[in-house]
XYZ file of C-alpha atoms in Angstrom:
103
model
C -26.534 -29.403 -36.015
C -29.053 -26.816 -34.541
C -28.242 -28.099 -31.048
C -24.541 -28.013 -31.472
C -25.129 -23.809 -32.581
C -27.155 -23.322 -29.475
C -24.984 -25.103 -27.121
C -22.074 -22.952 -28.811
C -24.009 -19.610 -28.344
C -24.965 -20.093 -24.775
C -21.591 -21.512 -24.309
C -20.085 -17.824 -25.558
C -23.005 -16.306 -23.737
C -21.721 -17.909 -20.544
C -18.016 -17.239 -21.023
C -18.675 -13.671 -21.839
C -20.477 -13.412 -18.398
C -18.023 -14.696 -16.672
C -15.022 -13.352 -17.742
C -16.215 -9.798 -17.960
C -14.318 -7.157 -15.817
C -16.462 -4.473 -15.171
C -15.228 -0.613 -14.966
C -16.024 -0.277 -11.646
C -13.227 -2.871 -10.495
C -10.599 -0.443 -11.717
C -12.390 2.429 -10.139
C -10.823 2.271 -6.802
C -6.899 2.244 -8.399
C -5.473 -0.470 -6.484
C -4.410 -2.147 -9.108
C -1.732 1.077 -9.328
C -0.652 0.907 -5.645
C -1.978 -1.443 -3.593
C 0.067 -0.170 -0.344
C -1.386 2.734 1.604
C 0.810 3.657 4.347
C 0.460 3.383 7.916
C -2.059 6.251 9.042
C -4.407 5.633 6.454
C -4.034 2.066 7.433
C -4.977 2.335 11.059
C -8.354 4.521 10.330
C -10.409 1.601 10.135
C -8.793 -0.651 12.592
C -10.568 -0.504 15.595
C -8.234 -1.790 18.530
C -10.099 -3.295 21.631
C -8.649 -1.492 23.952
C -7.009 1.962 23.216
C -4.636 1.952 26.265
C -3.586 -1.810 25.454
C -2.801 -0.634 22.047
C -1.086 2.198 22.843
C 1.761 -0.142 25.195
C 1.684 -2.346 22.595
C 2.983 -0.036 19.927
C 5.460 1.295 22.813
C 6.704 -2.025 23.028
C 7.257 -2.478 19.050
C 9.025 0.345 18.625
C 11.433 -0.142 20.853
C 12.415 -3.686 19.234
C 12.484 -2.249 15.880
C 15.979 -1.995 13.794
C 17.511 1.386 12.832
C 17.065 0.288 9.680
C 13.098 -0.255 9.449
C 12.719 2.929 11.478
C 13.907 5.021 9.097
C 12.210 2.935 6.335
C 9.226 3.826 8.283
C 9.804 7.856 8.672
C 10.427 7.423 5.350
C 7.424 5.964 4.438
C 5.459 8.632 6.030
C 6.987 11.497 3.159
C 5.710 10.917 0.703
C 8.615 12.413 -1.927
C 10.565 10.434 0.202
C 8.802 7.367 -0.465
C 8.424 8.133 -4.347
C 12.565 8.520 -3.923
C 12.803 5.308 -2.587
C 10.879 3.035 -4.915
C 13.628 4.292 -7.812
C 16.949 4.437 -5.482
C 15.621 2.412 -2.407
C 14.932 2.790 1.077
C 18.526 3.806 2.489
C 19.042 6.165 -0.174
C 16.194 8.027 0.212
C 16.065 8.232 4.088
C 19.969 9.739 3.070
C 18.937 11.811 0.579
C 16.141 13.609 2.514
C 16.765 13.248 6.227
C 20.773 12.110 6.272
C 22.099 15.709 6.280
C 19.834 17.142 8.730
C 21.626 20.940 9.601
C 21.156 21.651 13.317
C 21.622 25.613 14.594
């Protein structure tokens, strides 16, 4: 019986340990928004070559849709962005860049 309420204390003990989820998991906020957006992104990507990267991302933008593009200006304003996780994407880009006045 005594070695059945040890084995049941350390097994508690061990669980405890284990399953604990310290504070300083939840410090960093990811769990809220685990998407940062492009620029912050690319800070600590190093490419290999800067003028290789630089033709490469020439070379994806020009095979991108209309569609993603504006996702992606989109993206980059952020009330824009806050706009389009309610109403989505097309929306937003509509509501904030569609009716662009020129002079």
């Amino acid at each position: 019986m005594r070695t059945l309420i040890i084995f049941m204390i350390l097994a508690v003990l061990v669980m405890a340990a284990t399953c604990y989820e310290s504070h300083e998991s939840m410090e960093s906020h990811e769990y809220l928004n685990p998407f940062i957006n492009r620029r912050r992104a690319s800070g600590f990507i190093q490419a290999d070559s800067r003028l290789e990267a630089i033709s490469q991302e020439r070379i994806r933008e020009r095979s991108k849709s209309p569609q993603e593009q504006q996702r992606e200006v989109c993206e980059d304003y952020y009330p824009c962005e806050l706009y389009a996780f309610r109403h989505g994407y097309a929306a937003a880009y509509r509501h904030y860049f569609g009716r662009r006045r020129t002079k």
